[in-house]
mmCIF file of N, CA and C in Angstrom:
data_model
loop_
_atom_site.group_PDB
_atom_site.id
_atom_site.type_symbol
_atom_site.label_atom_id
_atom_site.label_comp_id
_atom_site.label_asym_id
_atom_site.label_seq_id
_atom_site.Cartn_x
_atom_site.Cartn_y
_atom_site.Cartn_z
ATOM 1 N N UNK A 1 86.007 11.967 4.767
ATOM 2 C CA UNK A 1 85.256 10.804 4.450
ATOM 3 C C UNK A 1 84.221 10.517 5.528
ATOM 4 N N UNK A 2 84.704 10.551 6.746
ATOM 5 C CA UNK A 2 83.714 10.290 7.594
ATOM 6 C C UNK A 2 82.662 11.246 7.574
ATOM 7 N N UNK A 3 82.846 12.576 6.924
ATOM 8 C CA UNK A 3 81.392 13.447 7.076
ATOM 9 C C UNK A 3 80.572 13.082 6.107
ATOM 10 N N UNK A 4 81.125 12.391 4.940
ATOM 11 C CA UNK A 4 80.348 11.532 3.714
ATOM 12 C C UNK A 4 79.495 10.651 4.204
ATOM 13 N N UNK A 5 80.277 9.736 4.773
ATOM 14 C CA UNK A 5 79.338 8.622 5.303
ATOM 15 C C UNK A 5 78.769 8.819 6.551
ATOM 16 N N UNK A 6 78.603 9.985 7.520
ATOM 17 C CA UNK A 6 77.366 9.988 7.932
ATOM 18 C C UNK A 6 76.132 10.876 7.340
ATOM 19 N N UNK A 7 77.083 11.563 6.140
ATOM 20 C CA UNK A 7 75.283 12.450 5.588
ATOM 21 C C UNK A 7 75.002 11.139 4.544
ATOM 22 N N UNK A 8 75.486 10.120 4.269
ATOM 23 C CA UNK A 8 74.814 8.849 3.910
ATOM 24 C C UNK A 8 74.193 8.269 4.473
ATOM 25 N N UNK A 9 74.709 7.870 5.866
ATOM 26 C CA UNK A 9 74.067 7.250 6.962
ATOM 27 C C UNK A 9 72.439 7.959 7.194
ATOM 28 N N UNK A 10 72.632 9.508 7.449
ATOM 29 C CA UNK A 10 71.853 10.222 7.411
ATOM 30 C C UNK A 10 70.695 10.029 6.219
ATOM 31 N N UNK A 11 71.168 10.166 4.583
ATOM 32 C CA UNK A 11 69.946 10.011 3.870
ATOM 33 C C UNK A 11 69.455 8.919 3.352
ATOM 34 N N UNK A 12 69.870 7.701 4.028
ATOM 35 C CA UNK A 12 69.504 6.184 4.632
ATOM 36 C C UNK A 12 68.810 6.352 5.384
ATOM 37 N N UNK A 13 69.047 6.861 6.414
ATOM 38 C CA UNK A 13 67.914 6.985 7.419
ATOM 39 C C UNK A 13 66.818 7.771 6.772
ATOM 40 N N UNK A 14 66.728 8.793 6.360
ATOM 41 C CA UNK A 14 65.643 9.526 5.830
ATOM 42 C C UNK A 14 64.778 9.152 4.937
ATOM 43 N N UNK A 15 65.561 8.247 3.661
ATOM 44 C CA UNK A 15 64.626 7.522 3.090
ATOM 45 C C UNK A 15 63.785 6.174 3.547
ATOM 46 N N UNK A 16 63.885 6.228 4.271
ATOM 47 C CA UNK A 16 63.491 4.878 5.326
ATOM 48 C C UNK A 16 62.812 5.538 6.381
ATOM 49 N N UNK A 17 62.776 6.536 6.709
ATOM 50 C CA UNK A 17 61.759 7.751 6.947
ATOM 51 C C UNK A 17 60.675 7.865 6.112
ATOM 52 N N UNK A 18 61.077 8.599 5.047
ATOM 53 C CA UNK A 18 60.226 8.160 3.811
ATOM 54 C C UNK A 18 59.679 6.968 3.398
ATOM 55 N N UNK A 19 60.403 5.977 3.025
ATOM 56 C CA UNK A 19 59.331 4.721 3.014
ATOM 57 C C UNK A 19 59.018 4.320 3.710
ATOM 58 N N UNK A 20 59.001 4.610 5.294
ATOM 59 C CA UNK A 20 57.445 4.066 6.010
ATOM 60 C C UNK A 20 56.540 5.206 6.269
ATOM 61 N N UNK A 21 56.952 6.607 5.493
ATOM 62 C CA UNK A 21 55.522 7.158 5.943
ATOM 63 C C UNK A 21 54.351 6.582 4.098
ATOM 64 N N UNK A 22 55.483 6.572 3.381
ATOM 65 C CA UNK A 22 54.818 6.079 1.290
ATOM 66 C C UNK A 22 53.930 4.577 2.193
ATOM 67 N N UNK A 23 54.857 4.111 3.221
ATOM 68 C CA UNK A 23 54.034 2.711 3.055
ATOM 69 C C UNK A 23 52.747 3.233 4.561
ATOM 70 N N UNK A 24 52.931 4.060 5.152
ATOM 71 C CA UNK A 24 51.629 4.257 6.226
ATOM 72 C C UNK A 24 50.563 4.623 4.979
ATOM 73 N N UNK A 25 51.035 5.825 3.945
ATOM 74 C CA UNK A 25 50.224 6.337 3.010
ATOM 75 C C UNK A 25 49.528 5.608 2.519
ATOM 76 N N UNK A 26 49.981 4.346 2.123
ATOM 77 C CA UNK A 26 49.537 3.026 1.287
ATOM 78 C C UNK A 26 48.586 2.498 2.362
ATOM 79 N N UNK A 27 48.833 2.113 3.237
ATOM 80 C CA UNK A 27 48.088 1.625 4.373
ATOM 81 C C UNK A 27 46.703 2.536 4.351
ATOM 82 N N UNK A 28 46.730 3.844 4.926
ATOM 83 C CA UNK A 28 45.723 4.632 4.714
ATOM 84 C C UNK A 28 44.484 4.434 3.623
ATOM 85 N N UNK A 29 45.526 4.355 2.603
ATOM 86 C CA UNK A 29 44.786 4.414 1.478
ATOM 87 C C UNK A 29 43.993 3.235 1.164
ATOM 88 N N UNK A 30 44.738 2.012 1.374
ATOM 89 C CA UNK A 30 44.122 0.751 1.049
ATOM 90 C C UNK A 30 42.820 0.480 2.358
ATOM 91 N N UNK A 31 43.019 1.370 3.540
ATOM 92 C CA UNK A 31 42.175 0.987 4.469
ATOM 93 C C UNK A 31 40.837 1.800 4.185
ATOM 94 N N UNK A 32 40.917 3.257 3.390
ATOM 95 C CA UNK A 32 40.098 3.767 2.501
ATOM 96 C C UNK A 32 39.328 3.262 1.479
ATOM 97 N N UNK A 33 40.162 2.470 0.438
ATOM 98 C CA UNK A 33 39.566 1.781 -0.604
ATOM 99 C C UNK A 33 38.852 0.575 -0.113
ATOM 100 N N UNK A 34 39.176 0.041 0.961
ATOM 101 C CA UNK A 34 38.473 -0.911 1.667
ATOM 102 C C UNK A 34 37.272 -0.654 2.323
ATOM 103 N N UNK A 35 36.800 0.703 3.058
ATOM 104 C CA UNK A 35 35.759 1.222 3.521
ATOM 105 C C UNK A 35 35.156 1.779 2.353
ATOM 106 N N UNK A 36 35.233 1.988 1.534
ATOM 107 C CA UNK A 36 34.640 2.614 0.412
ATOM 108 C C UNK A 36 34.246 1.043 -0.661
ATOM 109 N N UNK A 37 34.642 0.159 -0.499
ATOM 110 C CA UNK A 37 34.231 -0.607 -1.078
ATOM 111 C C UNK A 37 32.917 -1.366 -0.304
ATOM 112 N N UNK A 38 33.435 -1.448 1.031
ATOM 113 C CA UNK A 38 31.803 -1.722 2.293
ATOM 114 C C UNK A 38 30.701 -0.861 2.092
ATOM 115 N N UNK A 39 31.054 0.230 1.930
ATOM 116 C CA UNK A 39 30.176 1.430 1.845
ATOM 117 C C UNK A 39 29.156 0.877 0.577
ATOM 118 N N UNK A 40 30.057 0.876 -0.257
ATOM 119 C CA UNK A 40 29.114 0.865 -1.824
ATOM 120 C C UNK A 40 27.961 -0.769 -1.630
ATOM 121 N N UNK A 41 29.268 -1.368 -1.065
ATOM 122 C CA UNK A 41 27.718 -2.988 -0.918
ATOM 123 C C UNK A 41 26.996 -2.586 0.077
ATOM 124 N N UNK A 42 27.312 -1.356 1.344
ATOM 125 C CA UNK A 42 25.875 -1.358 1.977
ATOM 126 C C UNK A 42 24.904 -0.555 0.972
ATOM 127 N N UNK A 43 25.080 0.252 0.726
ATOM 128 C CA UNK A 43 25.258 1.301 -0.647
ATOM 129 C C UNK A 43 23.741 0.596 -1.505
ATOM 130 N N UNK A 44 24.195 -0.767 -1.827
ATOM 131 C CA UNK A 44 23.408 -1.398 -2.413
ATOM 132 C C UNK A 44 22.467 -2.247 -2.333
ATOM 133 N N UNK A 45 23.125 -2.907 -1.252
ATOM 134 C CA UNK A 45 22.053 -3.596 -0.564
ATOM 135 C C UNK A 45 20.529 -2.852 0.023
ATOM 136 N N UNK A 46 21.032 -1.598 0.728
ATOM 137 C CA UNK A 46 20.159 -0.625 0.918
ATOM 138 C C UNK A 46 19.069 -0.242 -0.483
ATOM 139 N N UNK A 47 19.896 0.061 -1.294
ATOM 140 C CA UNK A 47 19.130 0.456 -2.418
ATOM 141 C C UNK A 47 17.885 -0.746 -3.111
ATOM 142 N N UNK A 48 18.552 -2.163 -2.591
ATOM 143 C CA UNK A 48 17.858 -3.111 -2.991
ATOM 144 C C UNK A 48 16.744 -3.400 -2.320
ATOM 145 N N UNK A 49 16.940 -3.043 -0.776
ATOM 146 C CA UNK A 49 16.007 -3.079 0.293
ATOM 147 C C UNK A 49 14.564 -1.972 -0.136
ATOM 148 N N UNK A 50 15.041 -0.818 -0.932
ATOM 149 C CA UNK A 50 14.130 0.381 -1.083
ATOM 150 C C UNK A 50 13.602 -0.302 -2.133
ATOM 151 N N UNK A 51 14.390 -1.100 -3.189
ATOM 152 C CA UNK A 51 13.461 -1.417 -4.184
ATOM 153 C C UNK A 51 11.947 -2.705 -3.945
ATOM 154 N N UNK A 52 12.941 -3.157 -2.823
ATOM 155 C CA UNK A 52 11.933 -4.490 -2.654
ATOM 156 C C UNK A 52 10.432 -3.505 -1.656
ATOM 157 N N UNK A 53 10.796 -2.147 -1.207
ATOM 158 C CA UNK A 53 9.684 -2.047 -0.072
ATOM 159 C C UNK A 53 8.936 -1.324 -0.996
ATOM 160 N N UNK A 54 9.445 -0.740 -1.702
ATOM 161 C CA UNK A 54 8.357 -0.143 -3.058
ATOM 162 C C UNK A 54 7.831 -0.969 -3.947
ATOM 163 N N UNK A 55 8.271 -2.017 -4.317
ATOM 164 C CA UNK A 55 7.364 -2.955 -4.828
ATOM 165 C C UNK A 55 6.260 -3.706 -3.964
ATOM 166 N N UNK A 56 6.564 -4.041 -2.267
ATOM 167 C CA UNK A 56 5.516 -3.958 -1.458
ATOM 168 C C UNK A 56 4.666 -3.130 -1.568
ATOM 169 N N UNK A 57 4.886 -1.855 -1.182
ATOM 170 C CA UNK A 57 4.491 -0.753 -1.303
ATOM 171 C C UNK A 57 2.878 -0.597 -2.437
ATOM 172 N N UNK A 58 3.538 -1.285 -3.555
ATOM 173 C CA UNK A 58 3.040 -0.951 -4.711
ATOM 174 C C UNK A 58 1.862 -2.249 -4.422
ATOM 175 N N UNK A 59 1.790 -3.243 -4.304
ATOM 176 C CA UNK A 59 1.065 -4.418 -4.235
ATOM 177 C C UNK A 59 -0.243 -4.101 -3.274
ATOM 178 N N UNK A 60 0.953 -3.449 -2.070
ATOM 179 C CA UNK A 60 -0.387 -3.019 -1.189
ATOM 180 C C UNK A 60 -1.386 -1.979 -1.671
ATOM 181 N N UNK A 61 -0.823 -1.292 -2.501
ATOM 182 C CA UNK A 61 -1.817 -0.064 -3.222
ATOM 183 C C UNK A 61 -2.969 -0.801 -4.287
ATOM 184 N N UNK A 62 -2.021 -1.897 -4.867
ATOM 185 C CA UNK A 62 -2.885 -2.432 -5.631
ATOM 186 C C UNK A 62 -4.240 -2.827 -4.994
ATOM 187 N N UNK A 63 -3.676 -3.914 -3.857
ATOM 188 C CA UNK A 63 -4.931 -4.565 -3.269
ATOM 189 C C UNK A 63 -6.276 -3.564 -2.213
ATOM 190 N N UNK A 64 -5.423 -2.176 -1.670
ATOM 191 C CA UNK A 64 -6.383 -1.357 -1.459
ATOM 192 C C UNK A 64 -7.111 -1.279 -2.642
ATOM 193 N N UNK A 65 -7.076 -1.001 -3.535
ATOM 194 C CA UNK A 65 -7.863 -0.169 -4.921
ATOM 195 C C UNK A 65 -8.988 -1.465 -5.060
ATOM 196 N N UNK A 66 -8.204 -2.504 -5.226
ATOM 197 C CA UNK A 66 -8.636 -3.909 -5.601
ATOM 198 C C UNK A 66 -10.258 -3.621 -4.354
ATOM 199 N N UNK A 67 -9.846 -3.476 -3.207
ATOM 200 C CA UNK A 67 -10.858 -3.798 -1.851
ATOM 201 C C UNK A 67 -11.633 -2.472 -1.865
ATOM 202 N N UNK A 68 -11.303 -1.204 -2.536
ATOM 203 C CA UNK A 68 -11.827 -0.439 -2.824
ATOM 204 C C UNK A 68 -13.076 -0.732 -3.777
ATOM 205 N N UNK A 69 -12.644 -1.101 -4.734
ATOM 206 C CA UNK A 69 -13.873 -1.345 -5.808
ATOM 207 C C UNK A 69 -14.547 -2.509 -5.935
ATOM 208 N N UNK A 70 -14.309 -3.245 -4.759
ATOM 209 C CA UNK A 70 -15.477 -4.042 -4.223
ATOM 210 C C UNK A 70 -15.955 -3.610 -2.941
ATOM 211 N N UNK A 71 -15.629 -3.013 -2.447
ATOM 212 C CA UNK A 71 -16.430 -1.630 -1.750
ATOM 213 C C UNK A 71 -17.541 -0.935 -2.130
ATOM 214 N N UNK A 72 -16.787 -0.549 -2.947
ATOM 215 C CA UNK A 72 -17.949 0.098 -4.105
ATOM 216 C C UNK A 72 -19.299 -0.386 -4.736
ATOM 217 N N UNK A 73 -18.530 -1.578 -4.849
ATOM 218 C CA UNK A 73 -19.753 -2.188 -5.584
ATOM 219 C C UNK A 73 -20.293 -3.169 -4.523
ATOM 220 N N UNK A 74 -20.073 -3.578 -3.457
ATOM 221 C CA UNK A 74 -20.936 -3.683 -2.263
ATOM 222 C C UNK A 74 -21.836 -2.670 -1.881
ATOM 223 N N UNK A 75 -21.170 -1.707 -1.901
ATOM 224 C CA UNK A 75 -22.081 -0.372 -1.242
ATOM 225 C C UNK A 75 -23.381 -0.086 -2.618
ATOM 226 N N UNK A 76 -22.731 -0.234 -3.709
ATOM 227 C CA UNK A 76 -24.409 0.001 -4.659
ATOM 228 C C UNK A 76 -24.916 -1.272 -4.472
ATOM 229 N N UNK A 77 -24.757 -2.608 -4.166
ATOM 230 C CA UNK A 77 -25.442 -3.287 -4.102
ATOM 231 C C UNK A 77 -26.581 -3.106 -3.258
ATOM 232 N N UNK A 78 -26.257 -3.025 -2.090
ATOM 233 C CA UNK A 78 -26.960 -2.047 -0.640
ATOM 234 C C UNK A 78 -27.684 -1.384 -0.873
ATOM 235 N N UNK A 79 -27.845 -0.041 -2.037
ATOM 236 C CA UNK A 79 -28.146 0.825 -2.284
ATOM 237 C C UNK A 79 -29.578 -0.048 -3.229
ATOM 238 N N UNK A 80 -29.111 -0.787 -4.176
ATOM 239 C CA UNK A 80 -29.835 -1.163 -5.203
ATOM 240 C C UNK A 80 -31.016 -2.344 -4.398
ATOM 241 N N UNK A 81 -30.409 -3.130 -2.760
ATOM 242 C CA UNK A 81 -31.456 -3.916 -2.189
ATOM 243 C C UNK A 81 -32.536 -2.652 -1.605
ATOM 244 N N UNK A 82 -31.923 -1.889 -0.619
ATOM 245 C CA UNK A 82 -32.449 -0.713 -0.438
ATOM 246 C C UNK A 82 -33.735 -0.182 -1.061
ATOM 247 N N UNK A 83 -33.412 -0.078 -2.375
ATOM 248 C CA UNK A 83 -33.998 0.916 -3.457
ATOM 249 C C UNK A 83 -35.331 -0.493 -3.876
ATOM 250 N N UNK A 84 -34.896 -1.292 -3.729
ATOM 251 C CA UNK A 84 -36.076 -3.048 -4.135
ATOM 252 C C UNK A 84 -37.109 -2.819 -2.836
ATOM 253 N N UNK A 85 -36.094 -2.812 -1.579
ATOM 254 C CA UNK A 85 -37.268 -3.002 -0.784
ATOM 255 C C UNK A 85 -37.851 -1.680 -0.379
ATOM 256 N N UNK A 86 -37.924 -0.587 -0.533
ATOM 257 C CA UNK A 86 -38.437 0.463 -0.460
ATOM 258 C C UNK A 86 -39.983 0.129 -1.738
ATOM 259 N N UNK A 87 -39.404 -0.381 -2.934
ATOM 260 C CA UNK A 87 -40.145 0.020 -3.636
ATOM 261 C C UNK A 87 -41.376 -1.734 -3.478
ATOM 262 N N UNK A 88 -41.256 -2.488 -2.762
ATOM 263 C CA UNK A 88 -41.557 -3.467 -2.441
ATOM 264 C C UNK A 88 -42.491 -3.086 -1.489
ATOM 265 N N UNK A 89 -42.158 -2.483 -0.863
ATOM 266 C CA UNK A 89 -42.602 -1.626 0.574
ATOM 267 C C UNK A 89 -44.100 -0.829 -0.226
ATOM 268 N N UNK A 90 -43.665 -0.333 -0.937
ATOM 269 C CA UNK A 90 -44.709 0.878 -1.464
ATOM 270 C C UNK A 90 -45.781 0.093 -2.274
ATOM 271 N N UNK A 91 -45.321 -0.863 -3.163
ATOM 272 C CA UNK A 91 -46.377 -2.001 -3.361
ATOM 273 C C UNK A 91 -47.231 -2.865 -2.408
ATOM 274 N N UNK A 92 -46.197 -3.375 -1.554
ATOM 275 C CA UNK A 92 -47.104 -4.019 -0.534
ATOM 276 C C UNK A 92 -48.480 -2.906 0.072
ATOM 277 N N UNK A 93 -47.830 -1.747 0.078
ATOM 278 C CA UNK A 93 -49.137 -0.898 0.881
ATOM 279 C C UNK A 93 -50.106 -0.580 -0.186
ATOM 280 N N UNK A 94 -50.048 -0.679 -1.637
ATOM 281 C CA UNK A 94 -50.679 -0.291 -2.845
ATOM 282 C C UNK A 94 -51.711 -1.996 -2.661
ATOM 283 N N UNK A 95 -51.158 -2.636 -2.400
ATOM 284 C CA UNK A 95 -52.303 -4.327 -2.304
ATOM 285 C C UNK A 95 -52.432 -3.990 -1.331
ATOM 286 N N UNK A 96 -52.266 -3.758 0.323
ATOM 287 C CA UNK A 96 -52.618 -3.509 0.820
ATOM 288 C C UNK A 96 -54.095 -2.647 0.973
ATOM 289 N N UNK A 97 -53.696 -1.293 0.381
ATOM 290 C CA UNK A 97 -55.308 -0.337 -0.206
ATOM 291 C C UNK A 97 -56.293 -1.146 -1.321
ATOM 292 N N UNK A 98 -55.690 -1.828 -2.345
ATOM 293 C CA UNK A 98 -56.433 -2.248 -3.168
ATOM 294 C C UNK A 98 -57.195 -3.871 -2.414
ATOM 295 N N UNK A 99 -56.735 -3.642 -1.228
ATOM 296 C CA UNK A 99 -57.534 -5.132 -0.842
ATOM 297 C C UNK A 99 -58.794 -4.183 -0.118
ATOM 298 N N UNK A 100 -58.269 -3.579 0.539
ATOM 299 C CA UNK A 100 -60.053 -2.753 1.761
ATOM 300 C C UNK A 100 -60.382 -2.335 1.042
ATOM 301 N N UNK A 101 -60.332 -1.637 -0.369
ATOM 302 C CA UNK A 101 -61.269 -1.946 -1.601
ATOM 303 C C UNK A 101 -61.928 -2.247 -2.179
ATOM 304 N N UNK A 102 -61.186 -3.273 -2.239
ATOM 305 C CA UNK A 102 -62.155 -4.511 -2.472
ATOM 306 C C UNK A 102 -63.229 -5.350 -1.954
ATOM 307 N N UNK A 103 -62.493 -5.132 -0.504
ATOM 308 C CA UNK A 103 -63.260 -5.684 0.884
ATOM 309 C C UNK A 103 -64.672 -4.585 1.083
ATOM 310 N N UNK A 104 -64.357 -3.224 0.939
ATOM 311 C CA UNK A 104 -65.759 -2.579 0.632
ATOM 312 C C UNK A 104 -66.424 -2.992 -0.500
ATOM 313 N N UNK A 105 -65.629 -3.208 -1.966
ATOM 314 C CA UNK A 105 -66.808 -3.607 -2.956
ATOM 315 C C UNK A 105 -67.531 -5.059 -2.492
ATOM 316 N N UNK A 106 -67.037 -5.568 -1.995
ATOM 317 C CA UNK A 106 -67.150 -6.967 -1.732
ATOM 318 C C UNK A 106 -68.427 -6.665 -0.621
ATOM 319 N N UNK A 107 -68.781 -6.204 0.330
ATOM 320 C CA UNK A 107 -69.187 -5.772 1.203
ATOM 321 C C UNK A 107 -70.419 -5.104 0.414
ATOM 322 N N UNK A 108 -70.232 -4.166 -0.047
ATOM 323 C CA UNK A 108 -71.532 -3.821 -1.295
ATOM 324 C C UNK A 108 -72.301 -4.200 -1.500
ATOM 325 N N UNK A 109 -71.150 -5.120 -2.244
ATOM 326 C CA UNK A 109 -71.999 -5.732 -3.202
ATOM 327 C C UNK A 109 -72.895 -7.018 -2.284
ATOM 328 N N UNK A 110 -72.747 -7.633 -1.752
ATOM 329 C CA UNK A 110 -73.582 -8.506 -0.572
ATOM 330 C C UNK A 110 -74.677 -7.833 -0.037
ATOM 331 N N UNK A 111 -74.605 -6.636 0.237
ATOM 332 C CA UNK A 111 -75.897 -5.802 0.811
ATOM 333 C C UNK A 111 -76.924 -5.707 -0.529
ATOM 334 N N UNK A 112 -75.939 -5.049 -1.525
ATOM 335 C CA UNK A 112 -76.865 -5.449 -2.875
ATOM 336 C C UNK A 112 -78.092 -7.222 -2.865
ATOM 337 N N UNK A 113 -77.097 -7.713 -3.027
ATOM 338 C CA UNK A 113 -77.359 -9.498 -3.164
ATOM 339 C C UNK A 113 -77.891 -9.596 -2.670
ATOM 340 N N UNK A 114 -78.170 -9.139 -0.748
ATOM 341 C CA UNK A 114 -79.220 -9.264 -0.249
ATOM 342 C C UNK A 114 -80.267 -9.164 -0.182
ATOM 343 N N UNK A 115 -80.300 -7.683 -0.938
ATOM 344 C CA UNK A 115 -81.983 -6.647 -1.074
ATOM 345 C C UNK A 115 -82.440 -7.850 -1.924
ATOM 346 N N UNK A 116 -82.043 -8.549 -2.572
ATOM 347 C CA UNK A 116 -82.842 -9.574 -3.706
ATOM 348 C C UNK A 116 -83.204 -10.798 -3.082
ATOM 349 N N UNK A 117 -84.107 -11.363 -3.162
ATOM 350 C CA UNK A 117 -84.410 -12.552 -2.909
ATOM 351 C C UNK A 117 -85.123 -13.261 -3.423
ATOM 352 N N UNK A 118 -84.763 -14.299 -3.518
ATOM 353 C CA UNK A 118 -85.805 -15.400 -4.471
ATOM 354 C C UNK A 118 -87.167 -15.885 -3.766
#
């Protein structure tokens, strides 16, 4: 009898061996499911962070394009004052010639006017 009750004693002890390594296992595990549950909300938060910098992202592209094509159309404006006073330019010197032109017919014609006299 007594060798009974210590291989009892014995697989008392062993299962109690056993259930604290089932309950370290549990421990493990729940300290797993617990980091894996942090993980996934950084997980997401992150993912939320990428969504919000790409929608920055995207705004700022907009407003380049936006500052782009008033760029653009600043720069032909430029082009189009440019192109006025060039051609402003080329008139002024066209009255310009058509005045000492004139200033000779004018001139002429007085030497004419003169030869005459009443």
């Amino acid at each position: 009898m007594h060798k009974c009750a210590k291989a009892l004693i014995d697989t008392v002890d062993e299962i109690g061996q056993i259930t604290r390594v089932i309950n370290d296992v549990n421990n493990i595990v729940a300290t797993i499911a617990s980091a894996t549950e942090e993980q996934l909300a950084a997980t997401k938060e992150i993912a939320g962070n990428i969504g919000q910098a790409s929608s920055g992202i995207q705004e700022v592209n907009e407003n380049l394009s936006q500052s782009s094509a008033v760029s653009a159309g600043i720069a032909k404006d430029i082009l189009d004052v440019n192109q006025e006073s060039a051609e402003m330019s080329n008139s002024s010197s066209q009255i310009n010639m058509s005045a000492k032109d004139l200033s000779i017919l004018a001139d002429e014609l007085n030497s004419m006017v003169a030869r005459f006299k009443i």
